């Protein structure tokens, strides 16, 4: 598997991200869906990675958005259905967190859903050291949103 910066507008990526958006809309009301569409992932404040097999098969995606000079937000964490349970999310998360640390971020935030569908994501983030927190950035309290924070200094020491 190779993880590298990629174009979120590649056709296979667009298809995976559309599946992601479809799942988000199936599990949460529209006003509680904060997933970005592929074109939004091309913004200058975002870095977008994919994990691929040696033959180029897409395994998953993750993005890191700069919130401010010392903090970022994870966006668009998604593993292809056929690749789930193989540690792809762990590798992608590690890539984004390593980049956050290299940029000098002190914190990384994320927003995800609260329904059972999101339980595997919650476990992944907890294993990485994320803890629940309140809304951040432009988010508002929402019963369909769970907010998490990772203190990179604490994570590095642990």
CSV table of N, CA and C in Angstrom, one decimal:
chain,number,residue,atom,x,y,z
A,1,UNK,N,0.8,-1.2,0.0
A,1,UNK,CA,0.0,0.0,0.0
A,1,UNK,C,0.9,1.2,0.0
A,2,UNK,N,0.4,2.2,-0.8
A,2,UNK,CA,1.1,3.5,-0.8
A,2,UNK,C,0.1,4.6,-0.4
A,3,UNK,N,0.6,5.5,0.4
A,3,UNK,CA,-0.2,6.7,0.8
A,3,UNK,C,0.5,7.9,0.2
A,4,UNK,N,-0.3,8.7,-0.6
A,4,UNK,CA,0.3,9.9,-1.2
A,4,UNK,C,-0.7,11.0,-1.3
A,5,UNK,N,-0.2,12.2,-1.5
A,5,UNK,CA,-1.1,13.3,-1.8
A,5,UNK,C,-1.7,13.0,-3.1
A,6,UNK,N,-3.0,13.3,-3.3
A,6,UNK,CA,-3.7,12.9,-4.5
A,6,UNK,C,-4.7,14.0,-4.8
A,7,UNK,N,-5.3,13.8,-6.0
A,7,UNK,CA,-6.3,14.7,-6.5
A,7,UNK,C,-7.7,14.2,-6.1
A,8,UNK,N,-8.5,15.0,-5.3
A,8,UNK,CA,-9.8,14.5,-4.9
A,8,UNK,C,-10.8,14.5,-6.1
A,9,UNK,N,-10.4,15.0,-7.3
A,9,UNK,CA,-11.3,15.0,-8.4
A,9,UNK,C,-11.1,13.8,-9.4
A,10,UNK,N,-10.2,12.9,-9.0
A,10,UNK,CA,-10.0,11.7,-9.8
A,10,UNK,C,-11.3,10.9,-9.8
A,11,UNK,N,-11.7,10.2,-10.9
A,11,UNK,CA,-13.0,9.6,-10.9
A,11,UNK,C,-13.2,8.5,-9.8
A,12,UNK,N,-12.2,7.7,-9.5
A,12,UNK,CA,-12.4,6.7,-8.4
A,12,UNK,C,-12.6,7.3,-7.1
A,13,UNK,N,-11.9,8.5,-6.8
A,13,UNK,CA,-12.0,9.2,-5.6
A,13,UNK,C,-13.4,9.8,-5.5
A,14,UNK,N,-13.8,10.4,-6.6
A,14,UNK,CA,-15.1,11.1,-6.6
A,14,UNK,C,-16.2,10.0,-6.2
A,15,UNK,N,-16.1,8.8,-6.8
A,15,UNK,CA,-17.1,7.8,-6.5
A,15,UNK,C,-17.0,7.4,-5.0
A,16,UNK,N,-15.8,7.2,-4.4
A,16,UNK,CA,-15.7,6.8,-3.0
A,16,UNK,C,-16.3,8.0,-2.1
A,17,UNK,N,-16.0,9.2,-2.5
A,17,UNK,CA,-16.5,10.3,-1.7
A,17,UNK,C,-18.0,10.5,-1.8
A,18,UNK,N,-18.5,10.1,-3.0
A,18,UNK,CA,-20.0,10.2,-3.1
A,18,UNK,C,-20.6,9.1,-2.3
A,19,UNK,N,-20.0,7.9,-2.2
A,19,UNK,CA,-20.5,6.9,-1.3
A,19,UNK,C,-20.5,7.4,0.2
A,20,UNK,N,-19.4,8.1,0.5
A,20,UNK,CA,-19.3,8.7,1.8
A,20,UNK,C,-20.4,9.7,2.1
A,21,UNK,N,-20.6,10.6,1.2
A,21,UNK,CA,-21.7,11.6,1.3
A,21,UNK,C,-23.1,10.9,1.4
A,22,UNK,N,-23.3,9.9,0.6
A,22,UNK,CA,-24.6,9.2,0.6
A,22,UNK,C,-24.8,8.5,2.0
A,23,UNK,N,-23.7,7.9,2.6
A,23,UNK,CA,-23.9,7.3,3.9
A,23,UNK,C,-24.1,8.4,4.9
A,24,UNK,N,-23.5,9.6,4.8
A,24,UNK,CA,-23.7,10.6,5.8
A,24,UNK,C,-25.2,11.1,5.7
A,25,UNK,N,-25.7,11.3,4.5
A,25,UNK,CA,-27.1,11.7,4.4
A,25,UNK,C,-28.1,10.6,4.8
A,26,UNK,N,-27.7,9.4,4.7
A,26,UNK,CA,-28.6,8.3,5.2
A,26,UNK,C,-28.6,8.1,6.7
A,27,UNK,N,-27.6,8.7,7.4
A,27,UNK,CA,-27.5,8.5,8.8
A,27,UNK,C,-27.8,9.8,9.6
A,28,UNK,N,-27.7,10.9,9.0
A,28,UNK,CA,-27.9,12.2,9.7
A,28,UNK,C,-28.7,13.1,8.8
A,29,UNK,N,-29.5,14.0,9.5
A,29,UNK,CA,-30.2,15.1,8.7
A,29,UNK,C,-29.2,15.9,7.9
A,30,UNK,N,-29.7,16.5,6.8
A,30,UNK,CA,-28.9,17.3,5.9
A,30,UNK,C,-28.1,18.4,6.7
A,31,UNK,N,-28.7,19.1,7.6
A,31,UNK,CA,-28.1,20.2,8.3
A,31,UNK,C,-27.0,19.7,9.3
A,32,UNK,N,-26.9,18.4,9.5
A,32,UNK,CA,-25.9,17.8,10.3
A,32,UNK,C,-24.8,17.1,9.5
A,33,UNK,N,-24.8,17.2,8.2
A,33,UNK,CA,-23.8,16.5,7.4
A,33,UNK,C,-22.7,17.6,7.1
A,34,UNK,N,-21.5,17.3,7.6
A,34,UNK,CA,-20.4,18.3,7.4
A,34,UNK,C,-19.3,17.7,6.5
A,35,UNK,N,-19.6,16.6,5.8
A,35,UNK,CA,-18.6,16.0,4.9
A,35,UNK,C,-18.5,17.0,3.7
A,36,UNK,N,-17.3,17.1,3.2
A,36,UNK,CA,-17.0,18.0,2.0
A,36,UNK,C,-17.2,17.2,0.7
A,37,UNK,N,-17.6,17.9,-0.3
A,37,UNK,CA,-17.7,17.3,-1.6
A,37,UNK,C,-16.3,17.4,-2.2
A,38,UNK,N,-16.0,16.6,-3.3
A,38,UNK,CA,-14.7,16.5,-3.8
A,38,UNK,C,-14.1,17.9,-4.2
A,39,UNK,N,-14.9,18.8,-4.8
A,39,UNK,CA,-14.3,20.1,-5.2
A,39,UNK,C,-13.9,20.9,-4.0
A,40,UNK,N,-14.6,20.8,-2.9
A,40,UNK,CA,-14.2,21.5,-1.7
A,40,UNK,C,-12.9,21.0,-1.1
A,41,UNK,N,-12.5,19.8,-1.4
A,41,UNK,CA,-11.3,19.2,-0.9
A,41,UNK,C,-10.1,19.7,-1.7
A,42,UNK,N,-10.3,20.5,-2.7
A,42,UNK,CA,-9.1,21.1,-3.5
A,42,UNK,C,-8.7,22.4,-2.9
A,43,UNK,N,-9.4,22.9,-1.9
A,43,UNK,CA,-9.1,24.2,-1.3
A,43,UNK,C,-7.6,24.3,-0.8
A,44,UNK,N,-7.0,25.5,-0.9
A,44,UNK,CA,-5.6,25.6,-0.5
A,44,UNK,C,-5.3,25.2,0.9
A,45,UNK,N,-6.3,25.4,1.8
A,45,UNK,CA,-6.0,25.0,3.2
A,45,UNK,C,-6.1,23.6,3.5
A,46,UNK,N,-6.3,22.7,2.5
A,46,UNK,CA,-6.5,21.3,2.7
A,46,UNK,C,-5.4,20.5,2.0
A,47,UNK,N,-5.0,19.5,2.6
A,47,UNK,CA,-4.1,18.5,2.0
A,47,UNK,C,-4.9,17.2,1.9
A,48,UNK,N,-4.9,16.5,0.8
A,48,UNK,CA,-5.7,15.3,0.6
A,48,UNK,C,-4.8,14.2,0.2
A,49,UNK,N,-5.0,13.0,0.9
A,49,UNK,CA,-4.2,11.8,0.6
A,49,UNK,C,-5.2,10.7,0.2
A,50,UNK,N,-4.6,9.8,-0.6
A,50,UNK,CA,-5.3,8.5,-0.8
A,50,UNK,C,-4.3,7.4,-0.5
A,51,UNK,N,-4.9,6.2,-0.1
A,51,UNK,CA,-4.1,5.0,0.1
A,51,UNK,C,-4.5,4.1,-1.1
A,52,UNK,N,-3.5,3.5,-1.8
A,52,UNK,CA,-3.7,2.7,-3.0
A,52,UNK,C,-2.9,1.5,-2.9
A,53,UNK,N,-3.4,0.4,-3.6
A,53,UNK,CA,-2.6,-0.8,-3.8
A,53,UNK,C,-1.5,-0.5,-4.8
A,54,UNK,N,-0.6,-1.5,-5.0
A,54,UNK,CA,0.5,-1.3,-6.0
A,54,UNK,C,-0.1,-1.2,-7.4
A,55,UNK,N,-1.3,-1.7,-7.6
A,55,UNK,CA,-1.9,-1.6,-9.0
A,55,UNK,C,-2.8,-0.4,-9.1
A,56,UNK,N,-2.8,0.5,-8.1
A,56,UNK,CA,-3.6,1.7,-8.1
A,56,UNK,C,-5.0,1.7,-7.6
A,57,UNK,N,-5.4,0.5,-7.1
A,57,UNK,CA,-6.8,0.4,-6.5
A,57,UNK,C,-6.9,1.3,-5.3
A,58,UNK,N,-7.9,2.1,-5.3
A,58,UNK,CA,-8.2,3.0,-4.2
A,58,UNK,C,-8.6,2.3,-3.0
A,59,UNK,N,-8.0,2.5,-1.8
A,59,UNK,CA,-8.3,1.9,-0.6
A,59,UNK,C,-9.0,2.8,0.4
A,60,UNK,N,-8.6,4.1,0.4
A,60,UNK,CA,-9.2,5.0,1.3
A,60,UNK,C,-8.6,6.5,1.1
A,61,UNK,N,-9.3,7.4,1.9
A,61,UNK,CA,-8.9,8.8,1.8
A,61,UNK,C,-8.9,9.4,3.2
A,62,UNK,N,-8.1,10.5,3.2
A,62,UNK,CA,-8.1,11.4,4.4
A,62,UNK,C,-7.7,12.8,4.0
A,63,UNK,N,-8.2,13.8,4.7
A,63,UNK,CA,-7.7,15.2,4.4
A,63,UNK,C,-7.4,15.9,5.7
A,64,UNK,N,-6.5,16.8,5.7
A,64,UNK,CA,-6.1,17.6,6.8
A,64,UNK,C,-6.3,19.1,6.4
A,65,UNK,N,-7.2,19.8,7.2
A,65,UNK,CA,-7.5,21.2,6.9
A,65,UNK,C,-6.9,22.0,8.0
A,66,UNK,N,-6.2,23.1,7.6
A,66,UNK,CA,-5.7,24.0,8.6
A,66,UNK,C,-6.8,24.9,9.1
A,67,UNK,N,-7.0,24.9,10.4
A,67,UNK,CA,-7.9,25.7,11.1
A,67,UNK,C,-7.3,27.1,11.4
A,68,UNK,N,-6.1,27.0,11.9
A,68,UNK,CA,-5.3,28.2,12.3
A,68,UNK,C,-3.8,27.7,12.3
A,69,UNK,N,-2.9,28.6,12.5
A,69,UNK,CA,-1.5,28.1,12.5
A,69,UNK,C,-1.0,27.0,13.4
A,70,UNK,N,-1.8,26.8,14.5
A,70,UNK,CA,-1.4,25.7,15.4
A,70,UNK,C,-2.4,24.6,15.5
A,71,UNK,N,-3.3,24.6,14.6
A,71,UNK,CA,-4.3,23.5,14.7
A,71,UNK,C,-5.0,23.1,13.4
A,72,UNK,N,-5.3,21.9,13.3
A,72,UNK,CA,-6.0,21.4,12.0
A,72,UNK,C,-7.2,20.5,12.3
A,73,UNK,N,-7.9,20.2,11.3
A,73,UNK,CA,-9.1,19.3,11.4
A,73,UNK,C,-9.0,18.2,10.4
A,74,UNK,N,-9.3,17.0,10.8
A,74,UNK,CA,-9.4,15.9,9.9
A,74,UNK,C,-10.7,15.9,9.1
A,75,UNK,N,-10.6,15.6,7.8
A,75,UNK,CA,-11.8,15.6,7.0
A,75,UNK,C,-11.7,14.4,6.1
A,76,UNK,N,-12.9,13.9,5.7
A,76,UNK,CA,-13.0,12.9,4.6
A,76,UNK,C,-12.3,11.6,4.9
A,77,UNK,N,-12.3,11.2,6.1
A,77,UNK,CA,-11.7,9.8,6.4
A,77,UNK,C,-12.7,8.8,5.9
A,78,UNK,N,-12.2,8.0,4.9
A,78,UNK,CA,-13.1,7.0,4.3
A,78,UNK,C,-12.3,5.8,3.8
A,79,UNK,N,-12.7,4.6,4.2
A,79,UNK,CA,-12.1,3.4,3.7
A,79,UNK,C,-13.0,2.8,2.7
A,80,UNK,N,-12.5,2.3,1.6
A,80,UNK,CA,-13.4,1.6,0.6
A,80,UNK,C,-14.0,0.4,1.3
A,81,UNK,N,-15.2,0.1,1.0
A,81,UNK,CA,-15.9,-1.1,1.7
A,81,UNK,C,-15.1,-2.4,1.6
A,82,UNK,N,-14.5,-2.7,0.4
A,82,UNK,CA,-13.7,-3.9,0.2
A,82,UNK,C,-12.4,-3.9,1.0
A,83,UNK,N,-12.0,-2.8,1.5
A,83,UNK,CA,-10.7,-2.7,2.2
A,83,UNK,C,-10.9,-2.6,3.7
A,84,UNK,N,-12.1,-2.5,4.2
A,84,UNK,CA,-12.3,-2.3,5.7
A,84,UNK,C,-11.8,-3.5,6.5
A,85,UNK,N,-11.4,-3.2,7.7
A,85,UNK,CA,-10.8,-4.2,8.6
A,85,UNK,C,-9.4,-4.6,8.3
A,86,UNK,N,-8.7,-3.8,7.4
A,86,UNK,CA,-7.3,-4.1,7.0
A,86,UNK,C,-6.3,-3.1,7.6
A,87,UNK,N,-6.8,-2.2,8.4
A,87,UNK,CA,-5.9,-1.1,9.0
A,87,UNK,C,-5.7,0.1,8.1
A,88,UNK,N,-6.4,0.2,7.1
A,88,UNK,CA,-6.2,1.3,6.1
A,88,UNK,C,-6.5,2.7,6.9
A,89,UNK,N,-7.6,2.7,7.7
A,89,UNK,CA,-7.9,3.9,8.4
A,89,UNK,C,-6.8,4.3,9.4
A,90,UNK,N,-6.2,3.3,10.0
A,90,UNK,CA,-5.1,3.6,10.9
A,90,UNK,C,-3.9,4.2,10.2
A,91,UNK,N,-3.6,3.7,9.1
A,91,UNK,CA,-2.4,4.2,8.3
A,91,UNK,C,-2.7,5.6,7.8
A,92,UNK,N,-3.9,5.8,7.3
A,92,UNK,CA,-4.3,7.2,6.8
A,92,UNK,C,-4.3,8.2,7.9
A,93,UNK,N,-4.9,7.8,9.1
A,93,UNK,CA,-4.9,8.7,10.2
A,93,UNK,C,-3.4,9.0,10.6
A,94,UNK,N,-2.6,8.0,10.7
A,94,UNK,CA,-1.2,8.3,11.0
A,94,UNK,C,-0.5,9.2,10.1
A,95,UNK,N,-0.8,9.1,8.8
A,95,UNK,CA,-0.2,10.0,7.8
A,95,UNK,C,-0.6,11.5,8.1
A,96,UNK,N,-1.9,11.7,8.3
A,96,UNK,CA,-2.4,13.0,8.5
A,96,UNK,C,-1.9,13.6,9.8
A,97,UNK,N,-1.8,12.7,10.9
A,97,UNK,CA,-1.3,13.2,12.2
A,97,UNK,C,0.2,13.5,12.1
A,98,UNK,N,1.0,12.7,11.3
A,98,UNK,CA,2.4,13.0,11.1
A,98,UNK,C,2.6,14.4,10.4
A,99,UNK,N,1.8,14.6,9.4
A,99,UNK,CA,1.8,15.9,8.7
A,99,UNK,C,1.4,17.1,9.7
A,100,UNK,N,0.4,16.9,10.5
A,100,UNK,CA,0.0,17.9,11.5
A,100,UNK,C,1.2,18.2,12.4
A,101,UNK,N,1.9,17.2,12.9
A,101,UNK,CA,3.0,17.4,13.8
A,101,UNK,C,4.1,18.1,13.0
A,102,UNK,N,4.4,17.7,11.8
A,102,UNK,CA,5.4,18.4,11.0
A,102,UNK,C,5.1,19.8,10.8
A,103,UNK,N,3.9,20.2,10.7
A,103,UNK,CA,3.5,21.6,10.5
A,103,UNK,C,3.5,22.4,11.8
A,104,UNK,N,3.8,21.7,12.9
A,104,UNK,CA,3.8,22.4,14.2
A,104,UNK,C,2.5,22.6,14.8
A,105,UNK,N,1.5,21.9,14.4
A,105,UNK,CA,0.1,22.0,15.0
A,105,UNK,C,0.3,21.4,16.4
A,106,UNK,N,-0.5,22.0,17.3
A,106,UNK,CA,-0.6,21.5,18.7
A,106,UNK,C,-1.8,20.7,18.9
A,107,UNK,N,-2.8,20.9,18.0
A,107,UNK,CA,-4.1,20.2,18.2
A,107,UNK,C,-4.6,19.8,16.8
A,108,UNK,N,-5.4,18.7,16.8
A,108,UNK,CA,-6.1,18.2,15.6
A,108,UNK,C,-7.5,17.9,16.1
A,109,UNK,N,-8.5,18.5,15.5
A,109,UNK,CA,-9.9,18.3,15.8
A,109,UNK,C,-10.6,17.4,14.7
A,110,UNK,N,-11.7,16.9,15.0
A,110,UNK,CA,-12.6,16.3,14.0
A,110,UNK,C,-14.0,16.3,14.5
A,111,UNK,N,-14.9,16.2,13.5
A,111,UNK,CA,-16.3,16.0,13.7
A,111,UNK,C,-16.8,14.8,13.0
A,112,UNK,N,-17.6,14.0,13.7
A,112,UNK,CA,-18.1,12.8,13.0
A,112,UNK,C,-19.5,12.6,13.6
A,113,UNK,N,-20.2,11.6,13.1
A,113,UNK,CA,-21.6,11.4,13.5
A,113,UNK,C,-21.7,10.7,14.9
A,114,UNK,N,-22.9,10.6,15.4
A,114,UNK,CA,-23.1,10.0,16.7
A,114,UNK,C,-23.8,8.6,16.6
A,115,UNK,N,-24.3,8.3,15.5
A,115,UNK,CA,-25.1,7.0,15.3
A,115,UNK,C,-24.2,5.8,15.4
A,116,UNK,N,-24.8,4.6,15.6
A,116,UNK,CA,-24.0,3.4,15.6
A,116,UNK,C,-23.1,3.2,14.4
A,117,UNK,N,-23.6,3.7,13.3
A,117,UNK,CA,-22.8,3.6,12.0
A,117,UNK,C,-21.4,4.1,12.2
A,118,UNK,N,-21.2,5.1,13.1
A,118,UNK,CA,-19.9,5.7,13.3
A,118,UNK,C,-19.1,5.1,14.4
A,119,UNK,N,-19.6,4.0,15.0
A,119,UNK,CA,-18.8,3.4,16.2
A,119,UNK,C,-17.4,3.0,15.8
A,120,UNK,N,-17.2,2.4,14.6
A,120,UNK,CA,-15.8,2.0,14.3
A,120,UNK,C,-14.9,3.2,14.2
A,121,UNK,N,-15.4,4.3,13.7
A,121,UNK,CA,-14.6,5.6,13.6
A,121,UNK,C,-14.3,6.1,15.0
A,122,UNK,N,-15.2,6.0,15.9
A,122,UNK,CA,-15.0,6.5,17.3
A,122,UNK,C,-13.9,5.6,17.9
A,123,UNK,N,-13.9,4.3,17.7
A,123,UNK,CA,-12.9,3.5,18.3
A,123,UNK,C,-11.5,3.8,17.7
A,124,UNK,N,-11.4,4.0,16.4
A,124,UNK,CA,-10.2,4.4,15.7
A,124,UNK,C,-9.6,5.7,16.3
A,125,UNK,N,-10.5,6.7,16.5
A,125,UNK,CA,-10.0,7.9,17.0
A,125,UNK,C,-9.6,7.8,18.5
A,126,UNK,N,-10.3,7.0,19.3
A,126,UNK,CA,-10.0,6.8,20.7
A,126,UNK,C,-8.6,6.1,20.8
A,127,UNK,N,-8.4,5.1,20.0
A,127,UNK,CA,-7.1,4.4,20.0
A,127,UNK,C,-5.9,5.4,19.7
A,128,UNK,N,-6.2,6.4,18.8
A,128,UNK,CA,-5.2,7.3,18.5
A,128,UNK,C,-5.0,8.4,19.5
A,129,UNK,N,-5.8,8.5,20.5
A,129,UNK,CA,-5.7,9.4,21.6
A,129,UNK,C,-6.7,10.6,21.6
A,130,UNK,N,-7.6,10.6,20.6
A,130,UNK,CA,-8.6,11.7,20.6
A,130,UNK,C,-9.5,11.5,21.7
A,131,UNK,N,-9.9,12.7,22.3
A,131,UNK,CA,-10.9,12.7,23.4
A,131,UNK,C,-12.1,13.6,23.0
A,132,UNK,N,-13.3,13.3,23.5
A,132,UNK,CA,-14.4,14.2,23.2
A,132,UNK,C,-14.2,15.6,23.6
A,133,UNK,N,-14.7,16.5,22.8
A,133,UNK,CA,-14.6,17.9,23.1
A,133,UNK,C,-15.9,18.6,22.6
A,134,UNK,N,-16.0,19.9,22.8
A,134,UNK,CA,-17.2,20.6,22.3
A,134,UNK,C,-17.0,21.0,20.9
A,135,UNK,N,-18.0,21.7,20.3
A,135,UNK,CA,-17.8,22.2,19.0
A,135,UNK,C,-16.6,23.1,18.8
A,136,UNK,N,-16.1,23.1,17.7
A,136,UNK,CA,-14.9,24.0,17.4
A,136,UNK,C,-15.1,24.7,16.0
A,137,UNK,N,-14.3,25.7,15.7
A,137,UNK,CA,-14.4,26.4,14.5
A,137,UNK,C,-15.8,26.9,14.3
A,138,UNK,N,-16.4,26.6,13.1
A,138,UNK,CA,-17.8,27.1,12.8
A,138,UNK,C,-18.9,26.2,13.2
A,139,UNK,N,-18.5,25.0,13.8
A,139,UNK,CA,-19.5,24.0,14.2
A,139,UNK,C,-20.4,24.6,15.4
A,140,UNK,N,-21.6,24.1,15.5
A,140,UNK,CA,-22.5,24.4,16.6
A,140,UNK,C,-22.9,23.1,17.3
A,141,UNK,N,-23.4,23.2,18.5
A,141,UNK,CA,-23.9,22.0,19.2
A,141,UNK,C,-24.9,21.3,18.3
A,142,UNK,N,-24.8,20.0,18.2
A,142,UNK,CA,-25.7,19.2,17.3
A,142,UNK,C,-25.8,17.8,17.9
A,143,UNK,N,-27.0,17.3,18.1
A,143,UNK,CA,-27.1,15.9,18.6
A,143,UNK,C,-26.6,14.9,17.7
A,144,UNK,N,-26.4,15.2,16.4
A,144,UNK,CA,-26.0,14.2,15.4
A,144,UNK,C,-24.5,14.3,15.2
A,145,UNK,N,-23.8,15.2,15.9
A,145,UNK,CA,-22.3,15.4,15.7
A,145,UNK,C,-21.6,15.1,17.0
A,146,UNK,N,-20.5,14.4,16.9
A,146,UNK,CA,-19.6,14.2,18.0
A,146,UNK,C,-18.3,14.9,17.6
A,147,UNK,N,-17.7,15.6,18.5
A,147,UNK,CA,-16.5,16.4,18.3
A,147,UNK,C,-15.4,15.8,19.1
A,148,UNK,N,-14.2,15.7,18.5
A,148,UNK,CA,-13.0,15.1,19.2
A,148,UNK,C,-11.8,16.0,19.0
A,149,UNK,N,-10.9,15.9,19.9
A,149,UNK,CA,-9.6,16.7,19.9
A,149,UNK,C,-8.5,15.8,20.3
A,150,UNK,N,-7.4,16.0,19.6
A,150,UNK,CA,-6.1,15.3,19.9
A,150,UNK,C,-5.1,16.4,20.2
A,151,UNK,N,-4.5,16.3,21.4
A,151,UNK,CA,-3.4,17.2,21.8
A,151,UNK,C,-2.1,16.5,21.3
A,152,UNK,N,-1.5,17.0,20.3
A,152,UNK,CA,-0.3,16.3,19.7
A,152,UNK,C,0.8,16.2,20.7
A,153,UNK,N,1.0,17.2,21.6
A,153,UNK,CA,2.1,17.1,22.6
A,153,UNK,C,1.9,15.9,23.5
A,154,UNK,N,0.6,15.8,24.0
A,154,UNK,CA,0.3,14.7,24.8
A,154,UNK,C,0.4,13.3,24.1
A,155,UNK,N,0.0,13.3,22.9
A,155,UNK,CA,0.0,12.1,22.1
A,155,UNK,C,1.5,11.7,21.8
A,156,UNK,N,2.3,12.6,21.6
A,156,UNK,CA,3.8,12.3,21.3
A,156,UNK,C,4.4,11.8,22.6
A,157,UNK,N,4.0,12.3,23.7
A,157,UNK,CA,4.6,11.9,25.0
A,157,UNK,C,4.1,10.5,25.4
A,158,UNK,N,2.9,10.1,24.9
A,158,UNK,CA,2.3,8.9,25.4
A,158,UNK,C,2.8,7.8,24.5
